[in-house]
XYZ file of N, CA, C and O in Angstrom:
788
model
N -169.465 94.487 -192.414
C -170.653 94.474 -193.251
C -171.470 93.223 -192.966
O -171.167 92.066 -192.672
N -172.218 93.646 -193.091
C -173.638 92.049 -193.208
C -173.851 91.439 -194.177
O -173.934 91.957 -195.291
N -173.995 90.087 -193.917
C -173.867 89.001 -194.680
C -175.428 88.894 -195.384
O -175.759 88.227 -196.364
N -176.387 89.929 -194.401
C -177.429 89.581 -195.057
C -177.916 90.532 -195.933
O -177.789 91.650 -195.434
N -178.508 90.562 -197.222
C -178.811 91.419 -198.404
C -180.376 92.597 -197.435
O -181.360 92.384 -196.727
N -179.718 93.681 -198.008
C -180.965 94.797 -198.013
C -181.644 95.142 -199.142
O -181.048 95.560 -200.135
N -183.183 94.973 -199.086
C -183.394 95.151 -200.268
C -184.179 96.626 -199.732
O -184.565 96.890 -198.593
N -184.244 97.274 -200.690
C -184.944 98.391 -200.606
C -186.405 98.044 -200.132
O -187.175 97.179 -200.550
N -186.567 99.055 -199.052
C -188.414 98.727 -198.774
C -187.973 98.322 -197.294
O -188.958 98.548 -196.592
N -187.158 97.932 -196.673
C -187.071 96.829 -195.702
C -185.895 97.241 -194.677
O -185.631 96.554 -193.690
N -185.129 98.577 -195.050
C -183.879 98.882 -194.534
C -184.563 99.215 -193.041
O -184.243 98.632 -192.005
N -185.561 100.262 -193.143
C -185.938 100.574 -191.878
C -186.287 99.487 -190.136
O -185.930 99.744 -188.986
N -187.159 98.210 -190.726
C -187.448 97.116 -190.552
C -186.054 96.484 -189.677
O -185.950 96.293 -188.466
N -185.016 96.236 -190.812
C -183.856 95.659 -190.404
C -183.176 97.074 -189.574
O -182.714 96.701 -188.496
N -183.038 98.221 -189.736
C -182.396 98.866 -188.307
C -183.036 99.114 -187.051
O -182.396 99.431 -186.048
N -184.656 98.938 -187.080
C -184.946 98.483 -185.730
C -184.734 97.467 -184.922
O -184.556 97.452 -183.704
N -184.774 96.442 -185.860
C -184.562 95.083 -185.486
C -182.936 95.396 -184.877
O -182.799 95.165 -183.676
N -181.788 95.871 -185.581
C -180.342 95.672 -185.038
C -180.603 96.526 -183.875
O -180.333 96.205 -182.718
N -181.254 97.858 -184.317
C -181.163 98.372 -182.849
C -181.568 97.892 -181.474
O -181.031 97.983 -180.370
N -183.007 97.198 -182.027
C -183.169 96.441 -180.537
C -182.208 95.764 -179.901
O -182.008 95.920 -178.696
N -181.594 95.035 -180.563
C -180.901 94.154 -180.499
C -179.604 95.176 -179.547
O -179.592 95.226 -178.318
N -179.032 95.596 -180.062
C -178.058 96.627 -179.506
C -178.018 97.434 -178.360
O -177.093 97.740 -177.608
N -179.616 97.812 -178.390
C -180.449 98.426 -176.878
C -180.271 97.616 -175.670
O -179.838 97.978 -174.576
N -180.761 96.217 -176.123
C -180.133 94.908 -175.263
C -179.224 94.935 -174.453
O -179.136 95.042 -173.230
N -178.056 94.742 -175.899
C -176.314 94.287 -175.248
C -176.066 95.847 -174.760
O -175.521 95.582 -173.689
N -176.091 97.291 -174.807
C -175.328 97.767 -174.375
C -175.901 99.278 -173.997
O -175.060 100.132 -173.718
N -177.115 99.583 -173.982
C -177.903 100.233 -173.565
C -178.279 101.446 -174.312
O -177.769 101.409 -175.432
N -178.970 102.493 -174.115
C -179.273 103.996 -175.094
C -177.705 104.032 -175.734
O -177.467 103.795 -176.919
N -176.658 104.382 -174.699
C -175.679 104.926 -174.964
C -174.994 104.478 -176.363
O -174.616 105.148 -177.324
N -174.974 102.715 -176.036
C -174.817 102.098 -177.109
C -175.168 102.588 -178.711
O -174.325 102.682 -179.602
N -176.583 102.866 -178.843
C -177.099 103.359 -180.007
C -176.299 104.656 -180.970
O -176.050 105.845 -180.775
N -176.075 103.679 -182.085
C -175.322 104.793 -183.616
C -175.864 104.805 -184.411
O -175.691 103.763 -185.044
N -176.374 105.292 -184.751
C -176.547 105.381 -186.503
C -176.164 105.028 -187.705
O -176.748 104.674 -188.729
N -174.598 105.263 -187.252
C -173.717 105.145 -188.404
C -172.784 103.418 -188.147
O -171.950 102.953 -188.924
N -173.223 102.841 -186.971
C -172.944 101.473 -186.462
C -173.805 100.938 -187.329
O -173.400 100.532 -188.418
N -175.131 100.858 -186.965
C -176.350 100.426 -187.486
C -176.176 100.377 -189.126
O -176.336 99.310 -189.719
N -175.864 101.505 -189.775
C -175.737 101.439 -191.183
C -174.610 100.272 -191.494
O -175.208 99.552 -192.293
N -173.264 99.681 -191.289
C -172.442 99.493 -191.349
C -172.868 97.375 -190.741
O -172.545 96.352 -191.344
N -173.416 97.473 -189.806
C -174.160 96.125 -189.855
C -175.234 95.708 -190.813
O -175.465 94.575 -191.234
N -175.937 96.999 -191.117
C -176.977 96.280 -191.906
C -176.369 96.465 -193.921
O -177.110 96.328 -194.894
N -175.083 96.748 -193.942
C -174.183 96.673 -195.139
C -174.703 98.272 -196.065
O -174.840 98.441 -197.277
N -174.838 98.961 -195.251
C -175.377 99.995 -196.349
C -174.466 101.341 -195.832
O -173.721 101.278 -194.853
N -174.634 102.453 -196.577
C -174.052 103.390 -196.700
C -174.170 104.342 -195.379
O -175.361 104.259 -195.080
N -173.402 105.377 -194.249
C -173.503 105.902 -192.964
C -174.774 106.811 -193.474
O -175.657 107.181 -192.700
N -174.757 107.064 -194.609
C -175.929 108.258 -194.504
C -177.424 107.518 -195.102
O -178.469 108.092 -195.411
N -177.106 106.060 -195.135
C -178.879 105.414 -195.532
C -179.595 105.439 -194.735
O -180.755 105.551 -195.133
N -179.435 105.371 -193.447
C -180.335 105.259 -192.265
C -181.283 106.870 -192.153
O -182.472 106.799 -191.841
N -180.647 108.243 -192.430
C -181.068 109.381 -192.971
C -182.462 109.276 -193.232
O -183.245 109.797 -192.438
N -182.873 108.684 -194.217
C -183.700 108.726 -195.510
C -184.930 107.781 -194.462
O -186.063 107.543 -194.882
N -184.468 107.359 -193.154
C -186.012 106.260 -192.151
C -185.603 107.375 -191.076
O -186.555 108.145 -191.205
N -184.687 108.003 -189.986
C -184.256 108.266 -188.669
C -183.549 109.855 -189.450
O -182.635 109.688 -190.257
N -183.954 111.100 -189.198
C -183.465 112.060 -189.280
C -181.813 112.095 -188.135
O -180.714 112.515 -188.498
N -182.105 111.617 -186.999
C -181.236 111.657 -186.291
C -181.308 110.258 -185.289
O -181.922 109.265 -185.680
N -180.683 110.284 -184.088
C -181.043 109.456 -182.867
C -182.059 109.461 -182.283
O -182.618 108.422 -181.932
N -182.463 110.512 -182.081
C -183.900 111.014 -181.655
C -184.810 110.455 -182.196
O -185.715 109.797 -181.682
N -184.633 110.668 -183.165
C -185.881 109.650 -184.037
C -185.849 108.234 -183.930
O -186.897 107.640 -183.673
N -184.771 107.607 -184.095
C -184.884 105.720 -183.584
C -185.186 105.942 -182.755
O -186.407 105.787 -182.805
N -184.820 106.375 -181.485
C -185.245 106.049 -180.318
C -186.922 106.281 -180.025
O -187.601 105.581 -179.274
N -187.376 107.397 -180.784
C -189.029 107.506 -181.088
C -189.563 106.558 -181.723
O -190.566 106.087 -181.186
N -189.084 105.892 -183.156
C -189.575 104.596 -183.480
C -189.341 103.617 -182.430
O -190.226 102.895 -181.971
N -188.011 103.611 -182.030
C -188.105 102.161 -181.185
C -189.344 102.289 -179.575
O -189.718 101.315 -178.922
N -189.643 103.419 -179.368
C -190.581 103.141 -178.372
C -191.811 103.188 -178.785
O -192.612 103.004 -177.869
N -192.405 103.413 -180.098
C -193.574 103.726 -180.835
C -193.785 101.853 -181.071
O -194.775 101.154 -180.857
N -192.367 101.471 -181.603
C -192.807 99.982 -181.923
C -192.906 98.740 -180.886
O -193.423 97.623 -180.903
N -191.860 99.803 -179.630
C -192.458 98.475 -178.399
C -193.944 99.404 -177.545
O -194.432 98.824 -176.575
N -194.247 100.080 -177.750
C -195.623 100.154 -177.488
C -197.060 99.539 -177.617
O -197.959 99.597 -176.779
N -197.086 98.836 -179.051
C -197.503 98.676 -180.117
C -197.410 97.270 -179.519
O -198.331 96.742 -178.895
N -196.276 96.733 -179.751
C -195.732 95.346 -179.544
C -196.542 95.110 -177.877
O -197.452 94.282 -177.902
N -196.325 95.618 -176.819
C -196.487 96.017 -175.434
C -198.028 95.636 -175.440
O -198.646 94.827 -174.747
N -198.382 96.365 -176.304
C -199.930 96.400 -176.508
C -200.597 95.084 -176.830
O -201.714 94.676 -176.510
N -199.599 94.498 -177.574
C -200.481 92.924 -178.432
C -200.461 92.368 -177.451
O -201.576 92.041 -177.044
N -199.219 91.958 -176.544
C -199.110 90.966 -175.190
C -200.154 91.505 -174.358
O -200.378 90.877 -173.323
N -200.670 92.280 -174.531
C -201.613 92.456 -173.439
C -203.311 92.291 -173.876
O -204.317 92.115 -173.189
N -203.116 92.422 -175.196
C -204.403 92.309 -176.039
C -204.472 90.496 -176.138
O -205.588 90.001 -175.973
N -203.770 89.934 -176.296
C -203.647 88.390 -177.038
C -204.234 87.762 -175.552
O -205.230 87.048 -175.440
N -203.086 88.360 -174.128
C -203.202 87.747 -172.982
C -204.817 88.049 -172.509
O -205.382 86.972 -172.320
N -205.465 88.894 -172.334
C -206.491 89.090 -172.273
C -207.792 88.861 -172.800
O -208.852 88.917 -172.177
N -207.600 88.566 -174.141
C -208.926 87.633 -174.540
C -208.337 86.190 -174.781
O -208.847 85.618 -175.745
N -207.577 85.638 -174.250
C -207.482 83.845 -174.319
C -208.724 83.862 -172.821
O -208.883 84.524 -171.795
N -209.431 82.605 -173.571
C -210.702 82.327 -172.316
C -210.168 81.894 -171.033
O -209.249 81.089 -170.889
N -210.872 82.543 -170.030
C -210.275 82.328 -168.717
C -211.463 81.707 -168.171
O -212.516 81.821 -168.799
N -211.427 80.985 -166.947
C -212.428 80.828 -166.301
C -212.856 81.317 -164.878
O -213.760 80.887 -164.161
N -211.929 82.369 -164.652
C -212.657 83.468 -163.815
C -211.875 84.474 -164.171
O -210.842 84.218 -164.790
N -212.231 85.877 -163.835
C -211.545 87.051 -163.754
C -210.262 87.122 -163.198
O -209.220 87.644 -163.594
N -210.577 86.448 -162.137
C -209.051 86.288 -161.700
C -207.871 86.201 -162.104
O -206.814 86.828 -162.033
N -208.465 84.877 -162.742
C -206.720 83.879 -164.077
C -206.883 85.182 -164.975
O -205.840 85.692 -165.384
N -207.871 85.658 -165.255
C -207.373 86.580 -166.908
C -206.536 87.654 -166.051
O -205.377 87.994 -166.284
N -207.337 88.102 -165.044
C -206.408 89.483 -164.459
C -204.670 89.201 -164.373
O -203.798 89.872 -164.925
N -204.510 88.115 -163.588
C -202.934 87.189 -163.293
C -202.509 87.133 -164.551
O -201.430 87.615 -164.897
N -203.402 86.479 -165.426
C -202.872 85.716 -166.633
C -202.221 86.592 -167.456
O -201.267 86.123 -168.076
N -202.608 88.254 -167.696
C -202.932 89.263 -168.208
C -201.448 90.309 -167.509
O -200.611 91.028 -168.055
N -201.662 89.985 -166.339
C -200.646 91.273 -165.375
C -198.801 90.276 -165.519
O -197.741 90.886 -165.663
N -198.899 88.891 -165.438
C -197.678 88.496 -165.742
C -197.324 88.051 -167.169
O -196.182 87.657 -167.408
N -198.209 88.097 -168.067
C -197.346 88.390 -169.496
C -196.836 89.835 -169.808
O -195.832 90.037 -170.491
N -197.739 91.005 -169.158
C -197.073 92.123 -168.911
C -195.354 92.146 -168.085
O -194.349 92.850 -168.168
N -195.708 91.155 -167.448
C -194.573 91.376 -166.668
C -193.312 90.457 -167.791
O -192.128 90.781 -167.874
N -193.797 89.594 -168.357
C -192.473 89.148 -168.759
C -191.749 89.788 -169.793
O -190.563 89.669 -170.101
N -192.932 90.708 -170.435
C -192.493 91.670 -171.975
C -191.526 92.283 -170.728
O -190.430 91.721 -170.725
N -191.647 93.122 -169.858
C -191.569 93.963 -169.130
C -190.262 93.419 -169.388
O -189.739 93.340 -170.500
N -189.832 93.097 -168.437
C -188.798 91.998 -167.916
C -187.730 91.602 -169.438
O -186.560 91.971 -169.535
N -188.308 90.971 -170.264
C -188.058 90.955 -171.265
C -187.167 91.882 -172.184
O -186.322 91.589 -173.030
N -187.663 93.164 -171.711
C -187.170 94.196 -172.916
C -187.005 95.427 -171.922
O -187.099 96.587 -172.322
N -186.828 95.191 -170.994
C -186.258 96.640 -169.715
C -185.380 97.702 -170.439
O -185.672 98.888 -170.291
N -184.377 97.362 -171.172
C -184.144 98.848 -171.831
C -185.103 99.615 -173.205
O -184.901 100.614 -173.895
N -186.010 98.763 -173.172
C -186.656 99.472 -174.552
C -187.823 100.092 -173.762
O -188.397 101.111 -174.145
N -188.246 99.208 -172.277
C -188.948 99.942 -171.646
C -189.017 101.289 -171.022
O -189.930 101.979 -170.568
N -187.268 101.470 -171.208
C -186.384 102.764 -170.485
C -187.390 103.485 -171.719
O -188.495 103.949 -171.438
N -186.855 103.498 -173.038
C -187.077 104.553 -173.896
C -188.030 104.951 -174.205
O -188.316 106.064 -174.647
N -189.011 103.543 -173.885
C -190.433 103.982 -173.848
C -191.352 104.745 -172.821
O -192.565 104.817 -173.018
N -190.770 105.295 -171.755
C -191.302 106.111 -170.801
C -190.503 106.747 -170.076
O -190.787 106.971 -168.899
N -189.496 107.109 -170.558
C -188.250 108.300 -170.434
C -188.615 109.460 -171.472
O -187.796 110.378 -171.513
N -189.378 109.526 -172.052
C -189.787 110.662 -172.818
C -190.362 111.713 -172.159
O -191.246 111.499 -171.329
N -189.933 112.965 -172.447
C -190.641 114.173 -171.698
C -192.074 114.483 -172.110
O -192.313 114.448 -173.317
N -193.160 114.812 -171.176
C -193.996 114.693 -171.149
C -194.874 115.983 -172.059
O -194.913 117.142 -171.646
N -195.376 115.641 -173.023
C -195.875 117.327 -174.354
C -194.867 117.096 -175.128
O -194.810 117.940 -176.023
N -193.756 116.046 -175.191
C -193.045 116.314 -176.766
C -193.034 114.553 -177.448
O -192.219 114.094 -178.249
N -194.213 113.845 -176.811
C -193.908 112.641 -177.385
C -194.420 112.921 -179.229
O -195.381 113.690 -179.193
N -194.201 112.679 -180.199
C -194.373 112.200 -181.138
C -196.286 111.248 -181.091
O -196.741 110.370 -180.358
N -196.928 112.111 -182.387
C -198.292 111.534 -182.106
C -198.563 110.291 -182.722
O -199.726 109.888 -182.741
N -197.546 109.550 -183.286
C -196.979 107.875 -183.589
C -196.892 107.607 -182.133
O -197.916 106.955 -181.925
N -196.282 107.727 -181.030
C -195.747 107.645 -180.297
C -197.112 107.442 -178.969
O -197.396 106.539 -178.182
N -197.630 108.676 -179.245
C -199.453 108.921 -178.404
C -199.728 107.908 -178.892
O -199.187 106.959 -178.323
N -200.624 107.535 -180.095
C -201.097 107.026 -180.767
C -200.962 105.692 -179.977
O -201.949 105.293 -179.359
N -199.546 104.816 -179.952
C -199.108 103.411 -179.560
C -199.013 103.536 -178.209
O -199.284 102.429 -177.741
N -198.758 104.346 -177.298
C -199.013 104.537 -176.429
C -200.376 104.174 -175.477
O -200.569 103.393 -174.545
N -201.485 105.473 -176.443
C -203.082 105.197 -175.603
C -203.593 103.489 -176.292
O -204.693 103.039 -175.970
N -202.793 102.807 -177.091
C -203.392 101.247 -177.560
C -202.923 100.625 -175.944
O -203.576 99.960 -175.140
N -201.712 101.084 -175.891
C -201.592 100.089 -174.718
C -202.061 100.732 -173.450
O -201.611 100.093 -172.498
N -202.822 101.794 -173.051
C -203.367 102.279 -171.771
C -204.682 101.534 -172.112
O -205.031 100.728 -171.249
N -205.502 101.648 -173.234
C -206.448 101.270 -173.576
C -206.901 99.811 -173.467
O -208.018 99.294 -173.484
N -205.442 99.235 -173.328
C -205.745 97.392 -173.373
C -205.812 97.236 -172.171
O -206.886 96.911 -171.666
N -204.536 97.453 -171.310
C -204.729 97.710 -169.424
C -206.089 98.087 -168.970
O -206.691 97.326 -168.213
N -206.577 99.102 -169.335
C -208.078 100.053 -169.103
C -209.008 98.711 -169.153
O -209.171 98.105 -168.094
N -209.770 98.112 -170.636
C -210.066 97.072 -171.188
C -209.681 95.603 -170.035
O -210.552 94.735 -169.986
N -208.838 95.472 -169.467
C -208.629 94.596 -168.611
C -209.692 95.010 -167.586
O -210.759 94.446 -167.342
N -209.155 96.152 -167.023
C -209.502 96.433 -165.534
C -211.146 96.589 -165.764
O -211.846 96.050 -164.907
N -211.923 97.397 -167.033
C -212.954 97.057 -167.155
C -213.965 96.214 -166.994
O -215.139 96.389 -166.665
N -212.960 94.688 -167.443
C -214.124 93.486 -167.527
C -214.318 93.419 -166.116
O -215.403 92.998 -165.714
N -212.911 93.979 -164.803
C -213.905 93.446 -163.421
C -214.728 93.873 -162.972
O -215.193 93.489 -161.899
N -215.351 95.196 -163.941
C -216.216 95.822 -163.440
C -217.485 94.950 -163.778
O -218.285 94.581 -162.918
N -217.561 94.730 -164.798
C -219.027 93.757 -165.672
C -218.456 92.446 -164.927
O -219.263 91.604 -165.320
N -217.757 91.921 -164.280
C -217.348 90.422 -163.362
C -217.931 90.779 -162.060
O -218.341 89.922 -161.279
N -217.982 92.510 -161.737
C -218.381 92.697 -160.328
C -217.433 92.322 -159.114
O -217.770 92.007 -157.972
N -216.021 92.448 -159.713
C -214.565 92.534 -158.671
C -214.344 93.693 -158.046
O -213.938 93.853 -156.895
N -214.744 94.834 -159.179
C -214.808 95.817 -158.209
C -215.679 97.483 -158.906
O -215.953 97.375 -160.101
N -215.899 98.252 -158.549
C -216.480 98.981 -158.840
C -215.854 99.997 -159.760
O -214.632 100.146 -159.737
N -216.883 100.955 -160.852
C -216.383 101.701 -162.006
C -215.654 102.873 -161.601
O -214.911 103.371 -162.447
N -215.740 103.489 -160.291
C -214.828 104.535 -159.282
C -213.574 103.582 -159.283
O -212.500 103.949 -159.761
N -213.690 102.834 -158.946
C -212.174 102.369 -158.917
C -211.079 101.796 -160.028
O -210.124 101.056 -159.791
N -211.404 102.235 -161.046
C -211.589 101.647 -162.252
C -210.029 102.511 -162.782
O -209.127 101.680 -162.892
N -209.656 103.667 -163.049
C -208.625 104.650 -163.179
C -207.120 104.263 -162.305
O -205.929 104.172 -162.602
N -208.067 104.084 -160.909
C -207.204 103.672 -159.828
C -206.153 102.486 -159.951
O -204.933 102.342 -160.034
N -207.731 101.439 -159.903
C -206.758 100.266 -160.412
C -205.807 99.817 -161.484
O -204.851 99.049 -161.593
N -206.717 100.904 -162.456
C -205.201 100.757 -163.745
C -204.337 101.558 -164.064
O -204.098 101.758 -165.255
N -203.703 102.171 -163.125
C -202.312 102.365 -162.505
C -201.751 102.048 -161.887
O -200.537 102.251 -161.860
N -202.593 101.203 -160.868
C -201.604 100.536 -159.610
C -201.387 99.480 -160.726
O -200.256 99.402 -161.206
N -202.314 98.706 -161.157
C -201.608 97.661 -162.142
C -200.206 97.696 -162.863
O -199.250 96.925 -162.782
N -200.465 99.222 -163.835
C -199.190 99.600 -164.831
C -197.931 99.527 -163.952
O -196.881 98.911 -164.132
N -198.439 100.549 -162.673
C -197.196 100.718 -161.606
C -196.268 99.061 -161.355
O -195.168 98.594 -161.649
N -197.479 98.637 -160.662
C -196.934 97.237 -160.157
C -196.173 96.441 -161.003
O -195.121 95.966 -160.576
N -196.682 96.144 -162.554
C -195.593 95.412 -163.473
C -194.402 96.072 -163.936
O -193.321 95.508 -164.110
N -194.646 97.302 -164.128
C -193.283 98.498 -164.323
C -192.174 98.286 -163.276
O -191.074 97.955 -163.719
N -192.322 98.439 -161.893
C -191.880 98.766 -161.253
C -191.155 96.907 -160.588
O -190.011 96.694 -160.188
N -191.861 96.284 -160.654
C -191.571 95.050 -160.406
C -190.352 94.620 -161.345
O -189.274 94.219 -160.906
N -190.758 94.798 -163.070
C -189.857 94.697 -163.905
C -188.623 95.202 -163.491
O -187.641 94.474 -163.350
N -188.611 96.809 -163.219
C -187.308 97.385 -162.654
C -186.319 96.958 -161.758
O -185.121 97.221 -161.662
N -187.344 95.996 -160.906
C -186.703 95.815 -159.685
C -185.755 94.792 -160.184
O -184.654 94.962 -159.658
N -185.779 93.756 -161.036
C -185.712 92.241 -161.168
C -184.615 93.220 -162.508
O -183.460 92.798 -162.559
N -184.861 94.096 -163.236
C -183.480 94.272 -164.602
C -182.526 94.950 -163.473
O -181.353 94.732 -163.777
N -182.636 95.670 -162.318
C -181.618 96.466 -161.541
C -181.213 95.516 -160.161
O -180.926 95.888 -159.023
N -181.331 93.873 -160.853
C -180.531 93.107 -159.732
C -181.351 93.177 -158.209
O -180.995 92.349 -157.370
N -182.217 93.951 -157.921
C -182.829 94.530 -156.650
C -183.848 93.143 -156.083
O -183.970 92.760 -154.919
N -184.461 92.607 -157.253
C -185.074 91.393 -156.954
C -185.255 90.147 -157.594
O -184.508 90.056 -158.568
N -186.004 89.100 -157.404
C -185.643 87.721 -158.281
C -186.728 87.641 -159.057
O -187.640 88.292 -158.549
N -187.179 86.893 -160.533
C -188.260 86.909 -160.959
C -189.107 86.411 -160.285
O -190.286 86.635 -160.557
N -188.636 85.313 -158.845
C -189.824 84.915 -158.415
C -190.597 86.098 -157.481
O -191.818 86.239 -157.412
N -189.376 87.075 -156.639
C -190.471 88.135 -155.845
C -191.277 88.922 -157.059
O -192.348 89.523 -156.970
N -190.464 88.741 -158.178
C -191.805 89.997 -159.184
C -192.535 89.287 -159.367
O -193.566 89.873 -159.700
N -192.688 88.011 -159.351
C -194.159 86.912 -159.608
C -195.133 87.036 -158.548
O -196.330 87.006 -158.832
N -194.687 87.190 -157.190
C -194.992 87.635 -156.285
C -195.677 88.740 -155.659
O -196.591 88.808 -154.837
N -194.929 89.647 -156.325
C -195.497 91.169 -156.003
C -197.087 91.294 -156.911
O -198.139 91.787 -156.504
N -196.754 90.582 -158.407
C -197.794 90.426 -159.027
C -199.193 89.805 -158.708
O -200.265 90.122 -159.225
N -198.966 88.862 -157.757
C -199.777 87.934 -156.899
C -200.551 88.728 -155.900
O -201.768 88.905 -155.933
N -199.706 89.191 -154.999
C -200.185 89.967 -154.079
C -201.146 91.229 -154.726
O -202.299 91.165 -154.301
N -200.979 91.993 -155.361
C -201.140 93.116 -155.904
C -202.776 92.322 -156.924
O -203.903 92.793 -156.769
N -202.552 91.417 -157.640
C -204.155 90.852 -158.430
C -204.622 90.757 -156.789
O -205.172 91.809 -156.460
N -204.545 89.785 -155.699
C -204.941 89.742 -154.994
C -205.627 90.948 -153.724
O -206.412 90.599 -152.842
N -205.265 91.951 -153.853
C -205.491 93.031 -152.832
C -206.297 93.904 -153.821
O -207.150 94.640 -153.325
N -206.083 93.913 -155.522
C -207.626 94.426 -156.122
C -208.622 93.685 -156.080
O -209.681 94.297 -156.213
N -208.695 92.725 -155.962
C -209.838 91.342 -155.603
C -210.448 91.501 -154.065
O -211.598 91.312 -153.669
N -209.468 91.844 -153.470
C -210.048 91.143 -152.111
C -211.055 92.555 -152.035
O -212.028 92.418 -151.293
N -210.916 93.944 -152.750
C -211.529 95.245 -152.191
C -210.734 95.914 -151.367
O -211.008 97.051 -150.982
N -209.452 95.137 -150.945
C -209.367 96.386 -149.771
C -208.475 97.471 -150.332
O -207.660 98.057 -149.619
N -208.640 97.738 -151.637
C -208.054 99.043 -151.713
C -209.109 99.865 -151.824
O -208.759 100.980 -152.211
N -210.282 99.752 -151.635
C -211.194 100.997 -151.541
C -210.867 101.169 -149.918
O -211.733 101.904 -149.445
N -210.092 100.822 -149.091
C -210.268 101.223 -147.683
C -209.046 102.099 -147.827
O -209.060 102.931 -146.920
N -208.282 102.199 -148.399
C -206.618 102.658 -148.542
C -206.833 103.834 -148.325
O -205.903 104.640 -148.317
C-alpha cells in the first residue's frame, strides 16, 4: 500500500502518474490495473470508476503524452530566437529529448491502429501536428523555404526526431548521433536541397 493519502477527485491523476512511471521501468507489458490500485492504496476495482479496462489507460496515457508532447514543442517554439534556424534546432531537439525521454509512452502513443484512436486522443494528437505544422510555417514567412514544401517538411521533421529517438532507446545509436541526425536534417531543410530530392 502507499504511504501517500488519496483523496477523492485525484485518484485518476495519481494512476497516470504510477503508470507512467511503470511504462518506464518495465514496459506495456508491465501495465495492471489491479497493481496500480494496490500502490496507489485503494481498492482492485477503484481504478474501474477512471479506466474501464487497460485499453483505456493506455488511451489516457497517450492522450496525456500528446498533450504534454505538444507543450515542449509549443514553449520551444515561441522562446525568441534570432534566426529561424536556432528556433527550427532549438524546436526539433527539445522534441528530441521528450522523445528520448519517454520512448515507451512514445510506443503507446503511435502504436494505435489507425480509425480507432479515441477523439481525446485525435483531439491531443492534431495539438501536436499543429505545433510541428506552426514551426515549419514560420519558414515559410522567414522565406527558408516554400508553402509546397511545407507538408513535406513536417514529416520529415516528425520522422527524423521519432526515428532518431528510436534509434538511441533501441541501443542502435548515441544521443550524440541523434543530435546529429537532428543537425543534419535542420540543415538539408535550410540549405533547399530537398526540393531537388
Amino acid at each position: 500500500m502507499s504511504d501517500r493519502p488519496v483523496h477523492h477527485g485525484n485518484l485518476r491523476a495519481v494512476l497516470l502518474d504510477q503508470a507512467e512511471v511503470r511504462l518506464r521501468e518495465r514496459g506495456v507489458a508491465g501495465l495492471s490495473l489491479r497493481e496500480l490500485a494496490r500502490e496507489a492504496g485503494v481498492s482492485h476495482g477503484a481504478p474501474r470508476s477512471h479506466f474501464i479496462d487497460r485499453a483505456a489507460l493506455l488511451d489516457a496515457l497517450a492522450e496525456r503524452g500528446f498533450v504534454r508532447f505538444a507543450e515542449v514543442v509549443e514553449q520551444a517554439s515561441t522562446r525568441r530566437s534570432t534566426s529561424y534556424r536556432s528556433r527550427l534546432r532549438r524546436t526539433a531537439h527539445a522534441a528530441l529529448d521528450f522523445s528520448i525521454g519517454n520512448a515507451a509512452l512514445l510506443e503507446v502513443m503511435f502504436t494505435g491502429k489507425v480509425g480507432e484512436a479515441s477523439e481525446a486522443i485525435e483531439r491531443a494528437a492534431g495539438r501536436l501536428f499543429l505545433a510541428v505544422r506552426g514551426v515549419i510555417d514560420a519558414g515559410v514567412a522567414a522565406g527558408a523555404f516554400e508553402e509546397a514544401d511545407v507538408e513535406r517538411i513536417s514529416l520529415l521533421w516528425s520522422a527524423t526526431v521519432q526515428g532518431a529517438a528510436t534509434l538511441v532507446a533501441s541501443g542502435r545509436a548515441t544521443r550524440a548521433q541523434a543530435d546529429a541526425i537532428v543537425d543534419d536534417t535542420v540543415a538539408l531543410v535550410l540549405s533547399g536541397s530537398i526540393r531537388a530530392l
